[in-house]
Amino acid sequence: MSRDKTPLYTKIEKTLRDQIISEKYKSGDLLPTEADLAKKFKASRTTVRNALANLEIAGFVWRKQGKGSVVKDVRLSQDLNYLSSFTESLEQRGVSVTTGMLSISLTLPPQKVRDEMNLNEYEKVYWLQRTRIADGIPIAYVNNYIRAEIVPGLENKSKLLEVHGLYKVLEEEYHLQIESCVETIETYISGPMDIEILQLERPEALFLSKRVTRSAEGKIFEYVTSVIRGGMHSYTVFLKDRRNIGN
């Protein structure tokens, strides 16, 4: 019989993560102290501290000197330290995500998209338009432009795209290796079209995310814009040190 080689701090992290997702510990709650967790898991304080540090990096808690580890409202938070799709980031936090409006068309992209993707005027893209619904509430609408040459027949994958994140479909159906992206995030106040699509009761602040994504070969294959309800979503970035900062 093979022994489980998973480090104890990873097991502690997973247990606490699952308890936060299941809302045993709710937003604003204090986790047990390091001493109490060490006793519960039969671990050293250092091991517990490593588990809590990973939870903080992942955006599940924030640690305050003299107070302990406070649970964050993470269900609608997206961790920008890792390359994931909008759907994947929410599903990892236990949110049920479905697709509302979905259309897929093969088209010549507008000039702005051609510039972002380094396309010539004759290269076509698949244009995906989708709304994303989190726990029954429209939270975002997304426009993806993908090089047609790397995803032939994408219009036939609409059923898969209704239940899975786009990146999962690209990886499993087209064996695409997704390497990196550059993402820019802005805010603005919703207009009439936003209010209609997201079923807002009144104008509110929205995030506008623009992403350029590259494959493992270094080639740009996607440009995507996402409009996301600001009051129901947040972004988490882990910042570590101040190297290369001038004095």
mmCIF file of C-alpha atoms in Angstrom:
data_model
loop_
_atom_site.group_PDB
_atom_site.id
_atom_site.type_symbol
_atom_site.label_atom_id
_atom_site.label_comp_id
_atom_site.label_asym_id
_atom_site.label_seq_id
_atom_site.Cartn_x
_atom_site.Cartn_y
_atom_site.Cartn_z
ATOM 1 C CA MET A 1 0.000 0.000 0.000
ATOM 2 C CA SER A 2 1.396 3.391 -0.999
ATOM 3 C CA ARG A 3 1.677 6.028 1.676
ATOM 4 C CA ASP A 4 0.048 9.403 1.279
ATOM 5 C CA LYS A 5 2.941 11.795 0.665
ATOM 6 C CA THR A 6 0.818 14.960 0.740
ATOM 7 C CA PRO A 7 2.456 17.456 3.145
ATOM 8 C CA LEU A 8 0.498 18.022 6.343
ATOM 9 C CA TYR A 9 0.296 21.783 5.768
ATOM 10 C CA THR A 10 -1.387 21.102 2.402
ATOM 11 C CA LYS A 11 -3.951 18.849 4.093
ATOM 12 C CA ILE A 12 -4.651 21.525 6.704
ATOM 13 C CA GLU A 13 -4.982 24.167 4.000
ATOM 14 C CA LYS A 14 -7.442 22.015 2.020
ATOM 15 C CA THR A 15 -9.537 21.253 5.100
ATOM 16 C CA LEU A 16 -9.805 24.928 6.039
ATOM 17 C CA ARG A 17 -10.444 25.933 2.414
ATOM 18 C CA ASP A 18 -13.322 23.421 2.186
ATOM 19 C CA GLN A 19 -14.760 24.673 5.467
ATOM 20 C CA ILE A 20 -14.668 28.280 4.215
ATOM 21 C CA ILE A 21 -16.317 27.327 0.902
ATOM 22 C CA SER A 22 -19.028 25.357 2.747
ATOM 23 C CA GLU A 23 -19.466 28.422 5.003
ATOM 24 C CA LYS A 24 -18.634 26.650 8.229
ATOM 25 C CA TYR A 25 -16.494 29.768 8.579
ATOM 26 C CA LYS A 26 -18.274 32.762 7.045
ATOM 27 C CA SER A 27 -16.960 36.078 5.797
ATOM 28 C CA GLY A 28 -15.654 38.083 8.760
ATOM 29 C CA ASP A 29 -15.258 35.054 11.030
ATOM 30 C CA LEU A 30 -12.001 34.419 12.839
ATOM 31 C CA LEU A 31 -10.367 31.062 12.214
ATOM 32 C CA PRO A 32 -9.175 29.176 15.306
ATOM 33 C CA THR A 33 -5.832 30.331 16.628
ATOM 34 C CA GLU A 34 -2.585 28.764 15.449
ATOM 35 C CA ALA A 35 -2.315 26.994 18.785
ATOM 36 C CA ASP A 36 -5.837 25.553 18.519
ATOM 37 C CA LEU A 37 -5.261 24.438 14.935
ATOM 38 C CA ALA A 38 -1.938 22.863 15.852
ATOM 39 C CA LYS A 39 -3.667 20.877 18.579
ATOM 40 C CA LYS A 40 -6.584 19.880 16.326
ATOM 41 C CA PHE A 41 -4.391 18.670 13.450
ATOM 42 C CA LYS A 42 -1.569 17.329 15.655
ATOM 43 C CA ALA A 43 0.866 19.614 13.870
ATOM 44 C CA SER A 44 3.523 22.155 14.757
ATOM 45 C CA ARG A 45 2.769 25.867 14.826
ATOM 46 C CA THR A 46 5.117 26.298 11.851
ATOM 47 C CA THR A 47 3.123 23.778 9.790
ATOM 48 C CA VAL A 48 -0.134 25.555 10.639
ATOM 49 C CA ARG A 49 1.436 28.900 9.823
ATOM 50 C CA ASN A 50 2.438 27.623 6.361
ATOM 51 C CA ALA A 51 -1.132 26.447 5.710
ATOM 52 C CA LEU A 52 -2.559 29.823 6.749
ATOM 53 C CA ALA A 53 -0.008 31.653 4.590
ATOM 54 C CA ASN A 54 -1.165 29.671 1.546
ATOM 55 C CA LEU A 55 -4.791 30.472 2.333
ATOM 56 C CA GLU A 56 -3.899 34.143 2.490
ATOM 57 C CA ILE A 57 -2.086 33.983 -0.862
ATOM 58 C CA ALA A 58 -5.136 32.254 -2.397
ATOM 59 C CA GLY A 59 -7.374 35.037 -1.104
ATOM 60 C CA PHE A 60 -9.380 33.037 1.437
ATOM 61 C CA VAL A 61 -8.227 34.882 4.573
ATOM 62 C CA TRP A 62 -6.342 37.940 5.643
ATOM 63 C CA ARG A 63 -4.126 37.881 8.694
ATOM 64 C CA LYS A 64 -4.082 40.790 11.095
ATOM 65 C CA GLN A 65 -1.365 41.231 13.684
ATOM 66 C CA GLY A 66 -2.693 40.473 17.134
ATOM 67 C CA LYS A 67 -6.072 39.362 15.833
ATOM 68 C CA GLY A 68 -5.569 36.196 13.789
ATOM 69 C CA SER A 69 -6.846 34.959 10.437
ATOM 70 C CA VAL A 70 -10.070 36.595 9.243
ATOM 71 C CA VAL A 71 -12.169 34.899 6.551
ATOM 72 C CA LYS A 72 -12.677 36.955 3.395
ATOM 73 C CA ASP A 73 -15.742 36.999 1.165
ATOM 74 C CA VAL A 74 -14.073 34.808 -1.429
ATOM 75 C CA ARG A 75 -16.911 33.184 -3.337
ATOM 76 C CA LEU A 76 -16.962 35.918 -5.955
ATOM 77 C CA SER A 77 -13.279 36.780 -5.901
ATOM 78 C CA GLN A 78 -10.819 36.066 -8.713
ATOM 79 C CA ASP A 79 -7.164 35.371 -7.927
ATOM 80 C CA LEU A 80 -4.988 37.217 -10.460
ATOM 81 C CA ASN A 81 -1.824 35.327 -9.485
ATOM 82 C CA TYR A 82 -2.887 32.363 -11.621
ATOM 83 C CA LEU A 83 -4.118 32.135 -15.216
ATOM 84 C CA SER A 84 -7.691 30.875 -15.097
ATOM 85 C CA SER A 85 -10.938 31.618 -16.856
ATOM 86 C CA PHE A 86 -13.673 33.594 -15.134
ATOM 87 C CA THR A 87 -15.750 30.416 -14.758
ATOM 88 C CA GLU A 88 -12.879 28.361 -13.354
ATOM 89 C CA SER A 89 -12.005 30.978 -10.743
ATOM 90 C CA LEU A 90 -15.568 30.983 -9.365
ATOM 91 C CA GLU A 91 -16.108 27.225 -9.550
ATOM 92 C CA GLN A 92 -12.921 26.689 -7.522
ATOM 93 C CA ARG A 93 -14.631 28.674 -4.761
ATOM 94 C CA GLY A 94 -17.802 26.608 -4.812
ATOM 95 C CA VAL A 95 -19.950 28.962 -6.908
ATOM 96 C CA SER A 96 -22.381 27.380 -9.369
ATOM 97 C CA VAL A 97 -21.735 29.064 -12.741
ATOM 98 C CA THR A 98 -23.956 28.610 -15.805
ATOM 99 C CA THR A 99 -24.177 30.197 -19.246
ATOM 100 C CA GLY A 100 -27.071 32.421 -20.215
ATOM 101 C CA MET A 101 -27.015 34.013 -23.665
ATOM 102 C CA LEU A 102 -24.534 32.207 -25.929
ATOM 103 C CA SER A 103 -23.674 32.872 -29.546
ATOM 104 C CA ILE A 104 -20.714 31.686 -31.643
ATOM 105 C CA SER A 105 -19.929 33.141 -35.049
ATOM 106 C CA LEU A 106 -17.046 32.987 -37.526
ATOM 107 C CA THR A 107 -16.234 36.548 -38.545
ATOM 108 C CA LEU A 108 -13.660 39.140 -39.520
ATOM 109 C CA PRO A 109 -12.856 41.014 -36.297
ATOM 110 C CA PRO A 110 -12.972 44.808 -35.861
ATOM 111 C CA GLN A 111 -9.766 46.804 -36.161
ATOM 112 C CA LYS A 112 -9.274 47.043 -32.381
ATOM 113 C CA VAL A 113 -9.274 43.243 -32.059
ATOM 114 C CA ARG A 114 -6.983 42.800 -35.080
ATOM 115 C CA ASP A 115 -4.484 45.189 -33.505
ATOM 116 C CA GLU A 116 -4.561 43.420 -30.134
ATOM 117 C CA MET A 117 -4.133 39.972 -31.721
ATOM 118 C CA ASN A 118 -1.662 40.967 -34.456
ATOM 119 C CA LEU A 119 -4.003 39.698 -37.196
ATOM 120 C CA ASN A 120 -3.988 40.665 -40.843
ATOM 121 C CA GLU A 121 -7.161 42.012 -42.429
ATOM 122 C CA TYR A 122 -8.141 38.623 -43.869
ATOM 123 C CA GLU A 123 -7.734 36.456 -40.749
ATOM 124 C CA LYS A 124 -10.977 35.326 -39.170
ATOM 125 C CA VAL A 125 -11.831 34.698 -35.545
ATOM 126 C CA TYR A 126 -14.525 32.890 -33.667
ATOM 127 C CA TRP A 127 -16.544 35.450 -31.706
ATOM 128 C CA LEU A 128 -18.197 34.107 -28.562
ATOM 129 C CA GLN A 129 -20.764 36.199 -26.709
ATOM 130 C CA ARG A 130 -21.901 34.870 -23.349
ATOM 131 C CA THR A 131 -23.491 35.900 -20.101
ATOM 132 C CA ARG A 132 -22.223 34.196 -16.955
ATOM 133 C CA ILE A 133 -24.718 33.454 -14.200
ATOM 134 C CA ALA A 134 -23.449 32.844 -10.650
ATOM 135 C CA ASP A 135 -25.867 31.145 -8.267
ATOM 136 C CA GLY A 136 -28.780 32.275 -10.449
ATOM 137 C CA ILE A 137 -27.703 35.927 -10.802
ATOM 138 C CA PRO A 138 -26.279 37.426 -14.041
ATOM 139 C CA ILE A 139 -22.827 38.593 -12.990
ATOM 140 C CA ALA A 140 -20.918 39.140 -16.254
ATOM 141 C CA TYR A 141 -21.055 39.191 -19.997
ATOM 142 C CA VAL A 142 -18.022 38.143 -21.983
ATOM 143 C CA ASN A 143 -16.811 38.600 -25.555
ATOM 144 C CA ASN A 144 -14.065 36.184 -26.658
ATOM 145 C CA TYR A 145 -12.260 36.476 -29.984
ATOM 146 C CA ILE A 146 -10.244 33.347 -30.829
ATOM 147 C CA ARG A 147 -8.072 32.642 -33.881
ATOM 148 C CA ALA A 148 -10.226 30.479 -36.115
ATOM 149 C CA GLU A 149 -7.289 28.429 -37.396
ATOM 150 C CA ILE A 150 -6.609 26.857 -33.997
ATOM 151 C CA VAL A 151 -10.229 25.973 -33.094
ATOM 152 C CA PRO A 152 -11.877 24.568 -36.256
ATOM 153 C CA GLY A 153 -15.532 23.726 -35.779
ATOM 154 C CA LEU A 154 -15.848 25.621 -32.512
ATOM 155 C CA GLU A 155 -19.485 26.397 -33.352
ATOM 156 C CA ASN A 156 -20.172 22.679 -32.811
ATOM 157 C CA LYS A 157 -18.975 22.885 -29.187
ATOM 158 C CA SER A 158 -21.816 25.098 -27.955
ATOM 159 C CA LYS A 159 -23.254 22.390 -25.682
ATOM 160 C CA LEU A 160 -19.881 21.923 -23.997
ATOM 161 C CA LEU A 161 -19.459 25.668 -23.596
ATOM 162 C CA GLU A 162 -22.818 25.901 -21.844
ATOM 163 C CA VAL A 163 -21.524 23.779 -18.955
ATOM 164 C CA HIS A 164 -17.723 24.184 -19.006
ATOM 165 C CA GLY A 165 -15.272 27.066 -18.930
ATOM 166 C CA LEU A 166 -13.814 28.048 -22.301
ATOM 167 C CA TYR A 167 -10.232 27.197 -21.342
ATOM 168 C CA LYS A 168 -11.216 23.680 -20.313
ATOM 169 C CA VAL A 169 -12.852 23.149 -23.709
ATOM 170 C CA LEU A 170 -9.801 24.543 -25.533
ATOM 171 C CA GLU A 171 -7.431 22.331 -23.559
ATOM 172 C CA GLU A 172 -9.440 19.116 -23.728
ATOM 173 C CA GLU A 173 -10.993 19.383 -27.193
ATOM 174 C CA TYR A 174 -8.186 21.165 -29.059
ATOM 175 C CA HIS A 175 -5.190 20.239 -26.859
ATOM 176 C CA LEU A 176 -4.234 23.885 -26.659
ATOM 177 C CA GLN A 177 -1.545 24.739 -24.113
ATOM 178 C CA ILE A 178 -2.332 28.092 -22.537
ATOM 179 C CA GLU A 179 0.834 29.802 -21.373
ATOM 180 C CA SER A 180 0.284 33.418 -20.271
ATOM 181 C CA CYS A 181 -1.838 36.514 -20.551
ATOM 182 C CA VAL A 182 -1.797 40.252 -19.998
ATOM 183 C CA GLU A 183 -4.953 41.553 -18.354
ATOM 184 C CA THR A 184 -6.040 45.173 -17.903
ATOM 185 C CA ILE A 185 -8.881 46.035 -15.514
ATOM 186 C CA GLU A 186 -10.838 49.286 -15.527
ATOM 187 C CA THR A 187 -14.055 50.475 -13.898
ATOM 188 C CA TYR A 188 -16.997 52.433 -15.219
ATOM 189 C CA ILE A 189 -20.668 53.107 -14.485
ATOM 190 C CA SER A 190 -23.143 50.870 -16.298
ATOM 191 C CA GLY A 191 -25.015 52.173 -19.341
ATOM 192 C CA PRO A 192 -28.418 51.135 -20.744
ATOM 193 C CA MET A 193 -27.072 48.007 -22.508
ATOM 194 C CA ASP A 194 -25.260 46.830 -19.364
ATOM 195 C CA ILE A 195 -28.392 47.335 -17.280
ATOM 196 C CA GLU A 196 -30.442 45.255 -19.709
ATOM 197 C CA ILE A 197 -27.972 42.385 -20.125
ATOM 198 C CA LEU A 198 -27.049 42.102 -16.431
ATOM 199 C CA GLN A 199 -30.623 42.783 -15.268
ATOM 200 C CA LEU A 200 -29.568 45.629 -13.004
ATOM 201 C CA GLU A 201 -32.157 47.599 -11.074
ATOM 202 C CA ARG A 202 -30.161 50.834 -11.382
ATOM 203 C CA PRO A 203 -26.783 52.029 -12.715
ATOM 204 C CA GLU A 204 -23.844 50.640 -10.763
ATOM 205 C CA ALA A 205 -20.068 50.306 -10.973
ATOM 206 C CA LEU A 206 -18.752 47.606 -13.301
ATOM 207 C CA PHE A 207 -15.344 46.080 -13.969
ATOM 208 C CA LEU A 208 -14.128 46.008 -17.564
ATOM 209 C CA SER A 209 -11.420 43.377 -18.020
ATOM 210 C CA LYS A 210 -9.400 43.168 -21.251
ATOM 211 C CA ARG A 211 -7.171 40.133 -21.736
ATOM 212 C CA VAL A 212 -4.668 39.085 -24.404
ATOM 213 C CA THR A 213 -3.774 35.397 -24.082
ATOM 214 C CA ARG A 214 -0.836 33.453 -25.530
ATOM 215 C CA SER A 215 -0.285 29.770 -26.217
ATOM 216 C CA ALA A 216 2.809 27.792 -25.193
ATOM 217 C CA GLU A 217 4.321 28.714 -28.582
ATOM 218 C CA GLY A 218 4.101 32.372 -27.607
ATOM 219 C CA LYS A 219 1.397 33.133 -30.176
ATOM 220 C CA ILE A 220 -1.587 35.318 -29.303
ATOM 221 C CA PHE A 221 -4.703 33.210 -29.772
ATOM 222 C CA GLU A 222 -7.348 35.158 -27.821
ATOM 223 C CA TYR A 223 -8.580 38.627 -27.027
ATOM 224 C CA VAL A 224 -11.392 38.829 -24.484
ATOM 225 C CA THR A 225 -13.387 41.591 -22.845
ATOM 226 C CA SER A 226 -15.418 40.883 -19.715
ATOM 227 C CA VAL A 227 -17.912 43.233 -18.102
ATOM 228 C CA ILE A 228 -18.477 42.206 -14.485
ATOM 229 C CA ARG A 229 -20.746 43.510 -11.732
ATOM 230 C CA GLY A 230 -18.490 45.418 -9.359
ATOM 231 C CA GLY A 231 -20.668 44.891 -6.295
ATOM 232 C CA MET A 232 -20.602 41.116 -6.685
ATOM 233 C CA HIS A 233 -16.992 40.461 -7.660
ATOM 234 C CA SER A 234 -13.485 41.311 -6.536
ATOM 235 C CA TYR A 235 -9.913 40.652 -7.642
ATOM 236 C CA THR A 236 -7.118 39.370 -5.407
ATOM 237 C CA VAL A 237 -3.436 40.078 -6.146
ATOM 238 C CA PHE A 238 -0.576 38.753 -4.013
ATOM 239 C CA LEU A 239 2.292 41.269 -3.700
ATOM 240 C CA LYS A 240 5.436 40.018 -2.031
ATOM 241 C CA ASP A 241 8.371 42.418 -1.823
ATOM 242 C CA ARG A 242 9.850 45.736 -2.916
ATOM 243 C CA ARG A 243 12.810 44.599 -4.991
ATOM 244 C CA ASN A 244 13.888 46.921 -7.801
ATOM 245 C CA ILE A 245 12.064 49.850 -6.144
ATOM 246 C CA GLY A 246 14.149 52.993 -6.015
ATOM 247 C CA ASN A 247 14.925 54.556 -2.633
#
